[in-house]
Short mmCIF file of C-alpha atoms in Angstrom, two decimals:
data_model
loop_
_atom_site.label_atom_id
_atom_site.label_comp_id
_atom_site.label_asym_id
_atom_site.label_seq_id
_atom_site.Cartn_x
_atom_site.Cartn_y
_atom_site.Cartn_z
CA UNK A 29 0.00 0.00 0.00
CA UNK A 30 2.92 2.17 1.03
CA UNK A 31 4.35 1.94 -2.17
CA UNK A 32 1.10 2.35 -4.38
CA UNK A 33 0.91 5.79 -2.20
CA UNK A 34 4.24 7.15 -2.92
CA UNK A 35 3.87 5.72 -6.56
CA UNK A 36 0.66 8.02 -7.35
CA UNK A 37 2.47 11.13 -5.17
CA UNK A 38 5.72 10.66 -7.47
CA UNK A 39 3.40 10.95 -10.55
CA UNK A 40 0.94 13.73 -9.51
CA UNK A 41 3.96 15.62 -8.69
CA UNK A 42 5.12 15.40 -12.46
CA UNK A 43 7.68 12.45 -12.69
CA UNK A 44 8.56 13.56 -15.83
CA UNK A 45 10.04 17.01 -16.33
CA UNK A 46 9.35 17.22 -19.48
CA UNK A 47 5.73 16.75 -19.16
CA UNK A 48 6.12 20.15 -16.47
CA UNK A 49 7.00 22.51 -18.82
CA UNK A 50 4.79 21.16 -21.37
CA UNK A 51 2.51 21.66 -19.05
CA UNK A 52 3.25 25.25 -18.36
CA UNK A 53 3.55 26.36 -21.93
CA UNK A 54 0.16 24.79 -22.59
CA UNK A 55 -1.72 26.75 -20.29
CA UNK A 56 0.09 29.62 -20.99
CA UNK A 57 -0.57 29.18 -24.74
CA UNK A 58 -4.61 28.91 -23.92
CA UNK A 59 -4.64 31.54 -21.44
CA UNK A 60 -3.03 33.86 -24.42
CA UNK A 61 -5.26 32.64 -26.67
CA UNK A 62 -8.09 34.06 -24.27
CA UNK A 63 -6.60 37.19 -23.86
CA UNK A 64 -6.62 37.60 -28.17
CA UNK A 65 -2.43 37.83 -28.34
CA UNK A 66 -0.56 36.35 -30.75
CA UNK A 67 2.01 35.17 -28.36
CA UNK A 68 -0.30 32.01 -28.31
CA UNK A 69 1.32 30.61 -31.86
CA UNK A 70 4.57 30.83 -30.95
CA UNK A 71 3.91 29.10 -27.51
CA UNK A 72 1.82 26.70 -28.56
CA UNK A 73 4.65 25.81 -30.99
CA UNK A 74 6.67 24.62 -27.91
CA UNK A 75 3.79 23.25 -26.02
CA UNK A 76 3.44 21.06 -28.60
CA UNK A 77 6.50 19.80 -29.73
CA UNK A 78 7.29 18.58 -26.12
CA UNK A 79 3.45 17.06 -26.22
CA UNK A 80 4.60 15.20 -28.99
CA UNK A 81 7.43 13.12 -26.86
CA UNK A 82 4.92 13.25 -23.32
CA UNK A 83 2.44 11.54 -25.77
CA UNK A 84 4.01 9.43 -27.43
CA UNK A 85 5.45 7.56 -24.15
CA UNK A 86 1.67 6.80 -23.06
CA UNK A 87 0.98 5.37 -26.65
CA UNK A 88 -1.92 8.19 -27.18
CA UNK A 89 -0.63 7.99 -30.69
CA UNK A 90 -3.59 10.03 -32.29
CA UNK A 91 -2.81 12.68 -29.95
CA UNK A 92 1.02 12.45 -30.57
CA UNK A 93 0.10 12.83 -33.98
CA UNK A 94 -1.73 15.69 -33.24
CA UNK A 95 0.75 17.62 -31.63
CA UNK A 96 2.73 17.45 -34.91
CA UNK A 97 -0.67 18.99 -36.87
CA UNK A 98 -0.92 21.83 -34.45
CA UNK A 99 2.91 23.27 -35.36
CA UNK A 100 1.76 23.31 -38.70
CA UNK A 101 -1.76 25.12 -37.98
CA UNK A 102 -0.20 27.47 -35.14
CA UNK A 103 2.18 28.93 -38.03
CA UNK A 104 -1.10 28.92 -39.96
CA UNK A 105 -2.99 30.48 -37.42
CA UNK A 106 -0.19 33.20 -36.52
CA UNK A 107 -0.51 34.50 -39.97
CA UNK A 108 -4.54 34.76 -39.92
CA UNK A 109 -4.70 36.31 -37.24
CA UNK A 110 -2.67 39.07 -38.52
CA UNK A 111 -3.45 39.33 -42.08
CA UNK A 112 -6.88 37.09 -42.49
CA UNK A 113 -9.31 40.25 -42.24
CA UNK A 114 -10.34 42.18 -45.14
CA UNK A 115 -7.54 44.15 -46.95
CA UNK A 116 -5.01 41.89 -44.80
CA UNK A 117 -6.03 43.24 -41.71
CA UNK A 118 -6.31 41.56 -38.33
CA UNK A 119 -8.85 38.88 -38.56
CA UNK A 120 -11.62 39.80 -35.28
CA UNK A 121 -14.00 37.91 -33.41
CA UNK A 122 -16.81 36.40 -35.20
CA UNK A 123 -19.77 33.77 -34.93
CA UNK A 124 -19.36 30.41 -36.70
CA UNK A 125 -21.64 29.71 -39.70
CA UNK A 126 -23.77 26.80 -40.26
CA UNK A 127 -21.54 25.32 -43.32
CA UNK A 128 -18.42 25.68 -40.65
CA UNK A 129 -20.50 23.81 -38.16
CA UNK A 130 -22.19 20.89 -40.46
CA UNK A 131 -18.40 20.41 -41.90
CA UNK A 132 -16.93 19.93 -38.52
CA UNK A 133 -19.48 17.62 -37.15
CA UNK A 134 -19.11 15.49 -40.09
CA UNK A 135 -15.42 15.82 -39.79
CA UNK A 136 -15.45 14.48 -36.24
CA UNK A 137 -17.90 11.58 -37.10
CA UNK A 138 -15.93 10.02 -39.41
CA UNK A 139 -12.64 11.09 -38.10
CA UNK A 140 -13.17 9.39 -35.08
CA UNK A 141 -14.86 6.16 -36.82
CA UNK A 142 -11.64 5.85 -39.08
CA UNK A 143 -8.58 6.56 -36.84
CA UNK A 144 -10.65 4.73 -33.89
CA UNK A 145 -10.84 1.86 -35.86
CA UNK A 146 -7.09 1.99 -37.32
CA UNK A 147 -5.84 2.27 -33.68
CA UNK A 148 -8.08 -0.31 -32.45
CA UNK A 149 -6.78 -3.03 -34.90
CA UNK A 150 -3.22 -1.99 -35.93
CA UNK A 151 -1.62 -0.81 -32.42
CA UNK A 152 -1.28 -1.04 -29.13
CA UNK A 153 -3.58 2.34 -28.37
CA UNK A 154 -5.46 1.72 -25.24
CA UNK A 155 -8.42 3.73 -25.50
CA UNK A 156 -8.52 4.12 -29.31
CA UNK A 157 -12.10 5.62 -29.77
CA UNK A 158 -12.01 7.93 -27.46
CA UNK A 159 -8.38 8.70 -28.25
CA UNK A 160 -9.55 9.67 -32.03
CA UNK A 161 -12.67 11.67 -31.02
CA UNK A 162 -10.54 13.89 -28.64
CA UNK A 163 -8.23 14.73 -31.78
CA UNK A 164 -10.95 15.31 -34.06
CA UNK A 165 -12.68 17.65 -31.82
CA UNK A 166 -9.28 19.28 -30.91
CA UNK A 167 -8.78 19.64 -34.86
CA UNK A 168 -12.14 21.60 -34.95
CA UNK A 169 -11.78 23.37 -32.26
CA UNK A 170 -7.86 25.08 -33.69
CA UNK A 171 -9.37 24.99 -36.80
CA UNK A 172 -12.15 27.54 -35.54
CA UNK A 173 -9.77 29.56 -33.37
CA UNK A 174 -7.78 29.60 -36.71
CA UNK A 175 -10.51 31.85 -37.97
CA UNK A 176 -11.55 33.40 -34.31
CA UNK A 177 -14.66 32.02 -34.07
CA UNK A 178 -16.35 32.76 -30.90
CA UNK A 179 -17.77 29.16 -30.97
CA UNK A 180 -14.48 27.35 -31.07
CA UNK A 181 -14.43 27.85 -26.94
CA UNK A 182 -17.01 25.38 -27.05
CA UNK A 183 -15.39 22.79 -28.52
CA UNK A 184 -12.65 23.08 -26.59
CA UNK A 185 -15.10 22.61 -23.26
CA UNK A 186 -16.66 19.27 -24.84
CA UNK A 187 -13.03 18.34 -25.73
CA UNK A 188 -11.43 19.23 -22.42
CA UNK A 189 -14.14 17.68 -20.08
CA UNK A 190 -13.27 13.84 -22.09
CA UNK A 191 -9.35 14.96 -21.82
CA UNK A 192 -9.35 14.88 -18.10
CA UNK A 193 -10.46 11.66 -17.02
CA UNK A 194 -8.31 9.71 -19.93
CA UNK A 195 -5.03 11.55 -19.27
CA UNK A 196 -5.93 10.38 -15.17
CA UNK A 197 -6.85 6.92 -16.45
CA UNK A 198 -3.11 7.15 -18.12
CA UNK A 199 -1.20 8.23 -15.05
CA UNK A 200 -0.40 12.05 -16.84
CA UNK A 201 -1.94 13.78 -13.54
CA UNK A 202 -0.02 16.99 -13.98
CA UNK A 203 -1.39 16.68 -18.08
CA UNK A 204 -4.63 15.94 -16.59
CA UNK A 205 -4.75 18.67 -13.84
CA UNK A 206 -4.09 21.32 -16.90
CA UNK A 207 -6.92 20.26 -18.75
CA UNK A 208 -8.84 20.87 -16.07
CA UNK A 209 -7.39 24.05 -15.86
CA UNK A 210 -8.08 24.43 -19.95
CA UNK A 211 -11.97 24.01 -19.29
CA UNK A 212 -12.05 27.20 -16.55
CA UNK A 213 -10.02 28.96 -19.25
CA UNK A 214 -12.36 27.53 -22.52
CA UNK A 215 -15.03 29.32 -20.21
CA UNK A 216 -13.39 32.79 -19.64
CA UNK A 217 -11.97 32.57 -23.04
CA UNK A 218 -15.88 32.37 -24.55
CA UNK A 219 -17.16 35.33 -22.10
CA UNK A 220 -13.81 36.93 -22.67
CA UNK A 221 -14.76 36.96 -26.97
CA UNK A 222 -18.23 37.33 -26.54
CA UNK A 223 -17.59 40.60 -24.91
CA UNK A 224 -15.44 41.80 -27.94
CA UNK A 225 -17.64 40.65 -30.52
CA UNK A 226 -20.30 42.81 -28.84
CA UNK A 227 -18.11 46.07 -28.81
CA UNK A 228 -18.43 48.63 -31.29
CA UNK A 229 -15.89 47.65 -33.82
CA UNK A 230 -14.08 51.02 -33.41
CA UNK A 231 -13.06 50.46 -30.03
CA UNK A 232 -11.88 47.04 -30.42
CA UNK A 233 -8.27 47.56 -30.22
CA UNK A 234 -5.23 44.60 -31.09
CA UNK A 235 -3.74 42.55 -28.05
CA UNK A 236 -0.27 41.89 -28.32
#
């Protein structure tokens, strides 16, 4: 019993250093992202690539590979958010449309049918269904704070409230822990938005 104790203490205090200051980065990228600065991208670019080792050693392979997607759309999403607006201007806050929404629902569906079924058979994922439905919402969610679309906090809620018991079930406590800590800021992040989106344009001014 003693050592079960001192097992779960050694792990919920971050065994791994690694998985610390992936930790930190991440929420610092999300908080960022919350607060409308584009010091997000270049965060989550580190968050990320140290996600993709932390990941990789608790054979969540979808979300290994997903790490390696979200370098790509965080250099993406840097450059939107700077130039995606009309005449190149900064892109602001707006409300997802109903094409967005129908194409990411069907994107998740069958997503999470075809990776969940690739993992299941052809390695040694442990929770392979839930492990591709967590990266296809994740992939909606970036792809709608790509364009700064209020909604995309609410993806990330959905997302973040299945991330926190499977990153427990996998022994990533401080991982798990942050998620948690993702949720509260999915929440202020939405309020945060809505409030912009509802200001007169002409007093919405840049965060840097």
């Amino acid at each position: 019993m003693s050592e079960s104790i001192y097992a779960f203490w050694t792990a919920a205090a971050g065994g791994s250093p690694l998985e610390w200051v992936a930790v930190l980065t991440g929420f610092a990228c999300v908080w960022l992202a919350a607060r409308e600065s584009l010091w997000n991208f270049p965060v989550a670019i580190v968050s990320c690539g140290l996600y993709v080792f932390v990941y990789r050693h608790s054979t969540l392979y979808a979300d290994m590979g997903l790490q390696v997607v979200f370098i790509g759309l965080a250099l993406y999403g840097w450059y939107q958010w700077l130039h995606g607006g009309q005449n190149r201007a900064q892109l602001p806050v707006s409300r997802t449309t109903r094409p967005e929404w129908v194409g990411c629902a069907a994107f998740v569906v069958v997503f999470t049918l075809g990776l969940g079924y690739y993992l299941r058979h052809h390695t040694d994922a442990t929770l392979p269904y839930w492990d591709a439905f967590t990266t296809a919402g994740s992939l909606a969610g970036q792809f709608l704070l790509i364009r700064k679309r209020l909604e995309n906090w609410l993806v990330w809620v959905v997302v973040d409230i299945i991330y926190v018991p499977i990153l427990w079930y996998k022994h990533l406590y401080p991982t798990s822990a942050l998620y948690a800590l993702y949720l509260a800021l999915a929440v202020y992040g939405y309020v945060e938005w809505r409030r912009t989106l509802r200001r007169p344009a002409a007093l919405v001014l840049p965060v840097c």
